[in-house]
mmCIF file of C-alpha atoms and ligand atoms in Angstrom:
data_model
loop_
_atom_site.group_PDB
_atom_site.id
_atom_site.type_symbol
_atom_site.label_atom_id
_atom_site.label_comp_id
_atom_site.label_asym_id
_atom_site.label_seq_id
_atom_site.Cartn_x
_atom_site.Cartn_y
_atom_site.Cartn_z
ATOM 1 C CA MET M 12 140.532 2.665 7.426
ATOM 2 C CA SER M 13 141.725 2.885 4.044
ATOM 3 C CA THR M 14 143.394 -0.449 3.029
ATOM 4 C CA VAL M 15 146.295 1.130 1.083
ATOM 5 C CA GLN M 16 148.522 2.980 3.651
ATOM 6 C CA GLY M 17 148.860 6.900 3.020
ATOM 7 C CA ARG M 18 146.335 7.126 0.536
ATOM 8 C CA LEU M 19 142.546 7.868 0.224
ATOM 9 C CA ARG M 20 140.245 5.852 -1.945
ATOM 10 C CA ILE M 21 137.200 7.174 -3.958
ATOM 11 C CA ALA M 22 135.020 4.593 -5.634
ATOM 12 C CA VAL M 23 133.398 5.876 -8.889
ATOM 13 C CA GLN M 24 131.232 3.880 -11.573
ATOM 14 C CA LYS M 25 133.880 2.395 -14.029
ATOM 15 C CA SER M 26 131.445 3.054 -17.007
ATOM 16 C CA GLY M 27 127.860 3.987 -17.232
ATOM 17 C CA ARG M 28 125.428 6.475 -16.536
ATOM 18 C CA LEU M 29 127.298 8.088 -13.390
ATOM 19 C CA ALA M 30 130.816 7.657 -14.776
ATOM 20 C CA GLU M 31 131.504 10.795 -16.588
ATOM 21 C CA ARG M 32 129.791 13.112 -14.334
ATOM 22 C CA SER M 33 131.525 11.676 -11.170
ATOM 23 C CA LEU M 34 134.884 12.211 -12.853
ATOM 24 C CA ASP M 35 133.837 15.715 -13.563
ATOM 25 C CA LEU M 36 133.300 16.284 -9.909
ATOM 26 C CA VAL M 37 136.479 14.784 -9.166
ATOM 27 C CA ARG M 38 138.225 17.112 -11.581
ATOM 28 C CA ASP M 39 136.107 20.308 -10.684
ATOM 29 C CA ALA M 40 137.233 19.796 -7.070
ATOM 30 C CA GLY M 41 141.045 20.285 -8.137
ATOM 31 C CA LEU M 42 141.863 16.384 -8.318
ATOM 32 C CA ARG M 43 144.341 15.781 -11.349
ATOM 33 C CA VAL M 44 143.348 12.417 -12.569
ATOM 34 C CA VAL M 45 146.029 10.246 -14.273
ATOM 35 C CA LYS M 46 144.698 7.156 -16.045
ATOM 36 C CA GLY M 47 147.235 4.388 -15.487
ATOM 37 C CA ASN M 48 147.897 1.069 -17.055
ATOM 38 C CA ASN M 49 145.493 -0.379 -14.650
ATOM 39 C CA ASP M 50 141.818 0.184 -15.445
ATOM 40 C CA LEU M 51 140.574 -0.612 -12.045
ATOM 41 C CA LEU M 52 142.709 2.092 -10.330
ATOM 42 C CA TYR M 53 143.231 5.750 -11.472
ATOM 43 C CA ARG M 54 145.801 7.922 -9.632
ATOM 44 C CA ILE M 55 145.393 11.436 -8.462
ATOM 45 C CA GLU M 56 148.528 13.218 -9.363
ATOM 46 C CA ASN M 57 148.503 16.209 -6.939
ATOM 47 C CA TYR M 58 147.222 14.294 -4.073
ATOM 48 C CA PRO M 59 147.675 10.978 -2.362
ATOM 49 C CA ILE M 60 144.363 9.548 -3.723
ATOM 50 C CA ASP M 61 143.176 6.851 -5.976
ATOM 51 C CA LEU M 62 140.206 6.475 -7.739
ATOM 52 C CA LEU M 63 138.818 3.054 -7.702
ATOM 53 C CA ARG M 64 136.478 2.158 -10.551
ATOM 54 C CA VAL M 65 134.124 -0.502 -10.355
ATOM 55 C CA ARG M 66 130.413 -1.361 -11.073
ATOM 56 C CA ASP M 67 127.990 0.821 -9.171
ATOM 57 C CA ASP M 68 126.288 -2.142 -7.447
ATOM 58 C CA ASP M 69 129.886 -2.730 -5.557
ATOM 59 C CA ILE M 70 130.391 0.942 -4.156
ATOM 60 C CA PRO M 71 127.944 1.235 -1.327
ATOM 61 C CA THR M 72 129.535 -2.073 0.124
ATOM 62 C CA PHE M 73 133.177 -1.088 -0.549
ATOM 63 C CA VAL M 74 132.402 2.296 1.081
ATOM 64 C CA ALA M 75 130.666 0.546 4.080
ATOM 65 C CA ASP M 76 133.396 -1.848 4.576
ATOM 66 C CA GLY M 77 136.000 1.105 4.540
ATOM 67 C CA VAL M 78 137.803 -0.375 1.590
ATOM 68 C CA CYS M 79 137.171 3.286 0.141
ATOM 69 C CA ASP M 80 136.711 6.345 2.068
ATOM 70 C CA LEU M 81 134.310 8.134 -0.205
ATOM 71 C CA GLY M 82 132.118 7.114 -3.322
ATOM 72 C CA ILE M 83 129.690 8.375 -5.700
ATOM 73 C CA VAL M 84 126.525 6.296 -6.033
ATOM 74 C CA GLY M 85 122.903 6.620 -6.788
ATOM 75 C CA GLU M 86 120.366 6.691 -4.026
ATOM 76 C CA ASN M 87 118.703 3.809 -5.316
ATOM 77 C CA VAL M 88 121.778 1.510 -5.404
ATOM 78 C CA LEU M 89 122.484 2.444 -2.038
ATOM 79 C CA ASP M 90 119.016 2.012 -0.795
ATOM 80 C CA GLU M 91 118.833 -1.471 -2.434
ATOM 81 C CA VAL M 92 122.156 -2.661 -1.218
ATOM 82 C CA ARG M 93 121.642 -1.440 2.615
ATOM 83 C CA ASN M 94 121.957 -4.190 5.210
ATOM 84 C CA GLY M 95 121.763 -4.641 8.856
ATOM 85 C CA GLY M 96 125.533 -3.979 9.324
ATOM 86 C CA PRO M 97 127.594 -0.775 9.431
ATOM 87 C CA ASN M 98 126.433 1.510 6.313
ATOM 88 C CA ALA M 99 128.016 4.205 4.122
ATOM 89 C CA GLU M 100 126.898 7.695 5.543
ATOM 90 C CA VAL M 101 125.247 10.028 2.693
ATOM 91 C CA VAL M 102 127.387 13.219 2.641
ATOM 92 C CA MET M 103 125.537 15.233 0.123
ATOM 93 C CA PRO M 104 123.207 14.997 -2.782
ATOM 94 C CA LEU M 105 125.204 15.787 -5.955
ATOM 95 C CA GLY M 106 122.466 17.095 -8.366
ATOM 96 C CA PHE M 107 122.881 14.532 -11.124
ATOM 97 C CA GLY M 108 121.864 11.051 -12.034
ATOM 98 C CA ARG M 109 118.243 11.957 -11.313
ATOM 99 C CA CYS M 110 115.959 9.171 -12.063
ATOM 100 C CA THR M 111 112.696 7.502 -10.582
ATOM 101 C CA LEU M 112 111.944 4.304 -9.501
ATOM 102 C CA LYS M 113 108.186 3.495 -10.946
ATOM 103 C CA ILE M 114 105.773 0.780 -11.137
ATOM 104 C CA ALA M 115 104.531 0.410 -14.680
ATOM 105 C CA THR M 116 101.906 -1.840 -15.998
ATOM 106 C CA PRO M 117 100.298 -2.290 -19.609
ATOM 107 C CA PRO M 118 97.598 0.400 -20.205
ATOM 108 C CA GLY M 119 95.092 -2.686 -20.404
ATOM 109 C CA LEU M 120 95.415 -3.596 -16.710
ATOM 110 C CA ASP M 121 92.385 -1.807 -14.621
ATOM 111 C CA TYR M 122 94.407 0.281 -12.192
ATOM 112 C CA ALA M 123 93.055 1.857 -9.243
ATOM 113 C CA GLY M 124 96.105 2.358 -6.845
ATOM 114 C CA PRO M 125 98.634 -0.238 -5.144
ATOM 115 C CA SER M 126 95.984 -2.697 -4.444
ATOM 116 C CA SER M 127 95.502 -3.518 -7.965
ATOM 117 C CA LEU M 128 98.868 -5.079 -7.676
ATOM 118 C CA GLN M 129 97.800 -7.831 -5.191
ATOM 119 C CA GLY M 130 98.758 -11.079 -6.388
ATOM 120 C CA LEU M 131 100.539 -9.896 -9.403
ATOM 121 C CA ARG M 132 103.966 -10.582 -10.393
ATOM 122 C CA ILE M 133 106.123 -7.592 -10.644
ATOM 123 C CA ALA M 134 109.739 -7.757 -12.531
ATOM 124 C CA THR M 135 112.463 -5.490 -10.889
ATOM 125 C CA SER M 136 116.142 -5.164 -10.205
ATOM 126 C CA TYR M 137 115.291 -3.271 -6.946
ATOM 127 C CA PRO M 138 113.564 -6.465 -5.028
ATOM 128 C CA LYS M 139 114.213 -4.759 -1.502
ATOM 129 C CA ILE M 140 112.850 -1.241 -2.420
ATOM 130 C CA LEU M 141 110.080 -2.561 -3.925
ATOM 131 C CA ARG M 142 109.261 -5.051 -1.194
ATOM 132 C CA ARG M 143 109.425 -2.285 1.276
ATOM 133 C CA PHE M 144 106.999 -0.363 -0.730
ATOM 134 C CA LEU M 145 104.556 -3.039 -1.078
ATOM 135 C CA ASP M 146 104.494 -3.842 2.597
ATOM 136 C CA GLU M 147 103.853 -0.293 3.259
ATOM 137 C CA ALA M 148 100.872 -0.133 1.060
ATOM 138 C CA GLY M 149 99.724 -3.207 2.633
ATOM 139 C CA VAL M 150 100.044 -5.265 -0.838
ATOM 140 C CA ASP M 151 100.967 -8.964 -1.185
ATOM 141 C CA ALA M 152 102.739 -9.462 -4.541
ATOM 142 C CA ASP M 153 105.050 -11.813 -6.230
ATOM 143 C CA ILE M 154 108.515 -10.341 -6.911
ATOM 144 C CA VAL M 155 110.656 -11.464 -9.766
ATOM 145 C CA THR M 156 114.189 -10.243 -9.841
ATOM 146 C CA MET M 157 115.889 -9.387 -13.229
ATOM 147 C CA ARG M 158 119.349 -8.173 -13.425
ATOM 148 C CA GLY M 159 118.277 -5.929 -16.540
ATOM 149 C CA ALA M 160 115.770 -5.728 -19.719
ATOM 150 C CA VAL M 161 113.138 -5.339 -16.733
ATOM 151 C CA GLU M 162 110.829 -3.231 -19.438
ATOM 152 C CA VAL M 163 110.154 -6.327 -21.649
ATOM 153 C CA ALA M 164 109.032 -8.703 -18.680
ATOM 154 C CA PRO M 165 105.513 -8.049 -19.440
ATOM 155 C CA ARG M 166 105.606 -8.351 -23.184
ATOM 156 C CA LEU M 167 107.303 -11.881 -22.598
ATOM 157 C CA LYS M 168 104.480 -12.736 -20.009
ATOM 158 C CA LEU M 169 107.201 -12.960 -17.237
ATOM 159 C CA ALA M 170 105.466 -10.662 -15.237
ATOM 160 C CA ALA M 171 102.197 -8.500 -15.134
ATOM 161 C CA ALA M 172 104.003 -5.448 -13.876
ATOM 162 C CA ILE M 173 107.378 -3.838 -13.417
ATOM 163 C CA CYS M 174 109.214 -1.626 -10.982
ATOM 164 C CA ASP M 175 112.239 0.258 -12.780
ATOM 165 C CA LEU M 176 114.290 3.399 -13.041
ATOM 166 C CA VAL M 177 113.046 6.012 -15.651
ATOM 167 C CA SER M 178 114.250 9.510 -16.324
ATOM 168 C CA THR M 179 112.213 10.676 -19.354
ATOM 169 C CA GLY M 180 109.515 7.903 -19.541
ATOM 170 C CA ALA M 181 110.550 7.055 -23.242
ATOM 171 C CA THR M 182 111.368 3.767 -22.541
ATOM 172 C CA LEU M 183 108.260 2.935 -20.803
ATOM 173 C CA GLU M 184 106.163 4.167 -23.721
ATOM 174 C CA ALA M 185 108.398 2.790 -26.175
ATOM 175 C CA ASN M 186 107.744 -0.755 -24.245
ATOM 176 C CA GLY M 187 103.799 0.056 -24.303
ATOM 177 C CA LEU M 188 103.834 0.496 -20.544
ATOM 178 C CA MET M 189 102.080 2.964 -18.377
ATOM 179 C CA ALA M 190 103.413 4.441 -15.027
ATOM 180 C CA ARG M 191 101.398 3.858 -12.104
ATOM 181 C CA GLU M 192 103.355 4.497 -8.650
ATOM 182 C CA THR M 193 106.526 6.476 -7.946
ATOM 183 C CA VAL M 194 108.574 4.283 -5.494
ATOM 184 C CA LEU M 195 111.767 6.402 -4.757
ATOM 185 C CA ASP M 196 113.227 9.658 -6.529
ATOM 186 C CA SER M 197 116.768 9.187 -6.946
ATOM 187 C CA GLN M 198 119.916 11.345 -7.558
ATOM 188 C CA ALA M 199 123.664 10.530 -7.355
ATOM 189 C CA VAL M 200 124.962 11.174 -3.404
ATOM 190 C CA LEU M 201 128.633 11.449 -2.202
ATOM 191 C CA ILE M 202 128.861 8.592 0.680
ATOM 192 C CA LYS M 203 131.718 8.167 3.296
ATOM 193 C CA ALA M 204 132.883 5.255 5.078
ATOM 194 C CA PRO M 205 131.527 4.804 8.617
ATOM 195 C CA THR M 206 134.997 4.835 10.242
ATOM 196 C CA PRO M 207 137.550 7.645 9.839
ATOM 197 C CA PRO M 208 140.368 7.364 7.453
ATOM 198 C CA GLU M 209 144.000 6.846 9.043
ATOM 199 C CA ALA M 210 145.043 9.791 11.078
ATOM 200 C CA GLY M 211 146.987 11.521 8.428
ATOM 201 C CA LEU M 212 144.530 11.714 5.817
ATOM 202 C CA GLN M 213 141.381 13.231 7.660
ATOM 203 C CA HIS M 214 142.147 16.824 6.760
ATOM 204 C CA LEU M 215 142.622 15.756 3.277
ATOM 205 C CA LEU M 216 139.424 13.845 3.148
ATOM 206 C CA ASP M 217 137.537 16.917 4.869
ATOM 207 C CA SER M 218 139.071 19.508 2.380
ATOM 208 C CA ILE M 219 137.956 17.224 -0.733
ATOM 209 C CA VAL M 220 134.405 16.891 0.663
ATOM 210 C CA GLU M 221 134.407 20.879 1.101
ATOM 211 C CA ARG M 222 135.391 21.217 -2.494
ATOM 212 C CA MET M 223 132.950 19.062 -3.750
ATOM 213 C CA ALA M 224 130.215 20.710 -1.707
ATOM 214 C CA GLY M 225 131.538 24.219 -3.397
ATOM 215 C CA VAL M 226 131.680 22.770 -6.757
ATOM 216 C CA VAL M 227 127.634 21.369 -6.214
ATOM 217 C CA SER M 228 126.555 24.400 -4.654
ATOM 218 C CA SER M 229 127.911 26.722 -7.505
ATOM 219 C CA GLN M 230 126.594 24.608 -10.169
ATOM 220 C CA GLY M 231 123.837 26.812 -12.286
ATOM 221 C CA ALA M 232 124.677 29.521 -9.611
ATOM 222 C CA LYS M 233 125.738 33.032 -11.308
ATOM 223 C CA TYR M 234 127.027 36.509 -10.316
ATOM 224 C CA VAL M 235 124.709 39.335 -11.184
ATOM 225 C CA MET M 236 125.687 42.909 -10.997
ATOM 226 C CA LEU M 237 123.454 45.644 -12.060
ATOM 227 C CA ASN M 238 122.544 49.346 -11.228
ATOM 228 C CA ALA M 239 119.252 49.929 -9.573
ATOM 229 C CA PRO M 240 117.215 52.904 -8.744
ATOM 230 C CA ARG M 241 116.935 53.394 -5.200
ATOM 231 C CA ALA M 242 113.224 53.774 -5.386
ATOM 232 C CA ALA M 243 112.889 50.252 -6.786
ATOM 233 C CA LEU M 244 115.727 48.706 -4.863
ATOM 234 C CA ASP M 245 113.251 46.405 -2.759
ATOM 235 C CA ARG M 246 111.321 45.162 -5.946
ATOM 236 C CA ILE M 247 114.638 44.604 -7.916
ATOM 237 C CA THR M 248 116.332 42.541 -5.244
ATOM 238 C CA ALA M 249 113.079 40.498 -4.940
ATOM 239 C CA LEU M 250 113.261 39.635 -8.413
ATOM 240 C CA LEU M 251 116.899 38.032 -8.036
ATOM 241 C CA PRO M 252 116.496 34.408 -7.991
ATOM 242 C CA GLY M 253 117.866 32.798 -4.775
ATOM 243 C CA ALA M 254 119.997 35.576 -3.895
ATOM 244 C CA GLY M 255 119.918 35.778 -0.150
ATOM 245 C CA SER M 256 121.191 39.308 0.963
ATOM 246 C CA PRO M 257 122.732 41.065 -2.128
ATOM 247 C CA THR M 258 125.432 43.774 -1.645
ATOM 248 C CA VAL M 259 124.174 47.332 -2.238
ATOM 249 C CA MET M 260 126.890 49.832 -2.974
ATOM 250 C CA PRO M 261 126.847 53.783 -3.640
ATOM 251 C CA LEU M 262 127.428 54.906 -7.329
ATOM 252 C CA SER M 263 129.921 57.852 -7.592
ATOM 253 C CA GLY M 264 128.093 61.139 -8.309
ATOM 254 C CA ARG M 265 124.794 59.685 -8.216
ATOM 255 C CA ASP M 266 122.258 59.856 -5.046
ATOM 256 C CA ASP M 267 119.193 58.344 -7.072
ATOM 257 C CA ALA M 268 120.809 54.857 -8.087
ATOM 258 C CA VAL M 269 122.976 52.123 -6.221
ATOM 259 C CA ALA M 270 125.103 49.097 -7.578
ATOM 260 C CA VAL M 271 123.717 45.715 -6.575
ATOM 261 C CA HIS M 272 125.939 42.650 -6.643
ATOM 262 C CA ALA M 273 124.140 39.201 -5.661
ATOM 263 C CA VAL M 274 125.000 35.306 -5.948
ATOM 264 C CA CYS M 275 121.975 33.939 -7.546
ATOM 265 C CA GLN M 276 121.879 30.248 -6.671
ATOM 266 C CA GLU M 277 119.243 29.453 -9.278
ATOM 267 C CA ALA M 278 119.263 29.882 -12.926
ATOM 268 C CA VAL M 279 118.878 33.448 -14.016
ATOM 269 C CA PHE M 280 116.716 33.400 -17.311
ATOM 270 C CA TRP M 281 116.192 36.185 -20.031
ATOM 271 C CA GLU M 282 112.348 36.826 -18.477
ATOM 272 C CA THR M 283 114.216 37.848 -15.018
ATOM 273 C CA LEU M 284 116.348 40.321 -16.986
ATOM 274 C CA GLU M 285 113.504 41.773 -18.640
ATOM 275 C CA LYS M 286 111.543 42.239 -15.440
ATOM 276 C CA LEU M 287 114.534 43.704 -13.998
ATOM 277 C CA LYS M 288 114.907 46.060 -16.787
ATOM 278 C CA ALA M 289 111.110 47.135 -16.453
ATOM 279 C CA GLU M 290 111.870 47.854 -12.944
ATOM 280 C CA GLY M 291 114.574 50.338 -13.941
ATOM 281 C CA ALA M 292 117.509 48.249 -13.573
ATOM 282 C CA SER M 293 120.312 48.977 -16.079
ATOM 283 C CA ALA M 294 123.792 47.720 -16.779
ATOM 284 C CA ILE M 295 122.889 44.076 -15.957
ATOM 285 C CA LEU M 296 125.622 41.659 -16.186
ATOM 286 C CA VAL M 297 125.395 37.945 -15.538
ATOM 287 C CA LEU M 298 128.573 36.185 -14.791
ATOM 288 C CA PRO M 299 129.485 32.357 -14.186
ATOM 289 C CA ILE M 300 131.001 31.274 -11.138
ATOM 290 C CA GLU M 301 133.657 28.911 -11.423
ATOM 291 C CA LYS M 302 134.534 27.964 -7.568
ATOM 292 C CA MET M 303 132.482 28.880 -4.345
ATOM 293 C CA MET M 304 133.248 27.861 -0.826
HETATM 294 P P1 LIG H 407 127.023 -0.798 -13.648
HETATM 295 O O1 LIG H 407 127.583 -1.417 -14.931
HETATM 296 O O2 LIG H 407 128.020 -0.111 -12.814
HETATM 297 O O3 LIG H 407 126.491 -1.871 -12.746
HETATM 298 P P2 LIG H 407 124.435 -0.080 -14.384
HETATM 299 O O4 LIG H 407 124.054 -0.735 -15.729
HETATM 300 O O5 LIG H 407 123.752 -0.827 -13.076
HETATM 301 O O6 LIG H 407 125.902 -0.096 -14.262
HETATM 302 P P3 LIG H 407 123.702 2.636 -15.287
HETATM 303 O O7 LIG H 407 122.664 2.065 -16.345
HETATM 304 O O8 LIG H 407 124.717 3.108 -15.880
HETATM 305 O O9 LIG H 407 124.002 1.428 -14.153
HETATM 306 O O10 LIG H 407 123.018 3.460 -14.165
HETATM 307 C C1 LIG H 407 123.746 3.787 -13.122
HETATM 308 C C2 LIG H 407 122.929 4.835 -12.311
HETATM 309 O O11 LIG H 407 122.415 6.047 -13.107
HETATM 310 C C3 LIG H 407 121.536 4.111 -11.790
HETATM 311 O O12 LIG H 407 121.697 3.454 -10.904
HETATM 312 C C4 LIG H 407 120.912 5.618 -11.262
HETATM 313 O O13 LIG H 407 121.180 5.903 -10.047
HETATM 314 C C5 LIG H 407 121.290 6.515 -12.425
HETATM 315 N N1 LIG H 407 120.429 6.764 -13.446
HETATM 316 C C6 LIG H 407 119.788 8.056 -14.163
HETATM 317 N N2 LIG H 407 119.050 7.874 -14.936
HETATM 318 C C7 LIG H 407 118.889 6.664 -15.118
HETATM 319 C C8 LIG H 407 118.037 5.882 -16.080
HETATM 320 N N3 LIG H 407 117.050 6.687 -17.073
HETATM 321 N N4 LIG H 407 117.972 4.513 -15.901
HETATM 322 C C9 LIG H 407 118.853 3.971 -15.227
HETATM 323 N N5 LIG H 407 119.492 4.420 -14.111
HETATM 324 C C10 LIG H 407 119.683 5.852 -14.186
HETATM 325 ZN ZN1 LIG H 408 124.826 -1.689 -11.703
#
C-alpha cells in the first residue's frame, strides 16, 4: 500500500542513464510533471501521483516494499537486488537503457571458455548475478565487489577479469579489455509492487500502465498508406514490416487498384519504400503515430 494517502508513487532514477528516458515515458503517458522545491519528489499536476527520484539501486526495494507502486529500473539492478522476500513484479520491458553484462579479460589471458576463469579474481558491481553465472558454469572464482570503475581493476592488478555493463564496447576497448562472456542482456523495465495500491487508486494505476504500454508499442511504429494494384496486393502487404492485417479499401472509379492502410510495428526504411514502388505501389505515405491503445 502506498504510504501517502490518496496518491500513487512512481520511483524513477534521479540522475543517470535512465533518468531522462524515464521522465519522457511519464510525460508521454500524459502525466504533467511539476518540479517542486523538493528535489526528491516531483508532483504530477493532473493526477494524484508523485514521482520519487532516487538512486536506481534503491528502486527495486522501494517497489517491493510498496513504498512506491511503480518503478522504472534496469533488469540488471532488479536482478542483483532480488532477495528471498516478496519482490517487485515486472510489468513490461520499456525498450530503452539496453546494455549487456559481460565478463572481460586482458587479451593476453589464454581464454577457452568459462573454465578459464577457474581460481581467478573477478571484479564486478554485480556479485550475485556473477556468482549465479559462475555456479551454473561450474566455475569457482573469487569475486571482488566494486561500486564503480570496475574496468580499471585489471590494470591495477586488483583482479584478472571483470564483469561489467557495456553498451557499445568502447569502454572495454579503451581499457585494453576483451569481452569473453555475456552474463545478462538488460533493458529498463516497468515494475510494480506485489501488493495493490489503496482501493481508490487501482483504476488510476491500471490506466497509467495501459498508457505506458501504448507509448512503448507506438515507439518506432508508423502508419503507412499506399495505393496498390490488385494483382500485386499480396506481395505488397508482405513487404510491410510488422503490419499484421492491413486495411484494404476500394479506390473510387478504379477496379484495378486498392488503398492499403497499415500500422507497421517496425521501422520503415527507404529500401522498403523502393521495393513497394517496384511492385507497383503508388502514393506511399509514411506517418508517425503519436498514441496507440
Ligand atoms: P545511480 O546514481 O542512480 O546509482 P548508476 O551510476 O548506478 O546511477 P547509471 O550509470 O546511470 O547508474 O546507469 C543506470 C542504468 O542504465 C544501468 O543500471 C543499466 O541498466 C543502464 N545502462 C544502459 N547502458 C549502460 C552502460 N553502457 N553502462 C552502464 N549502465 C547502462
Ligand atoms: Zn546505481
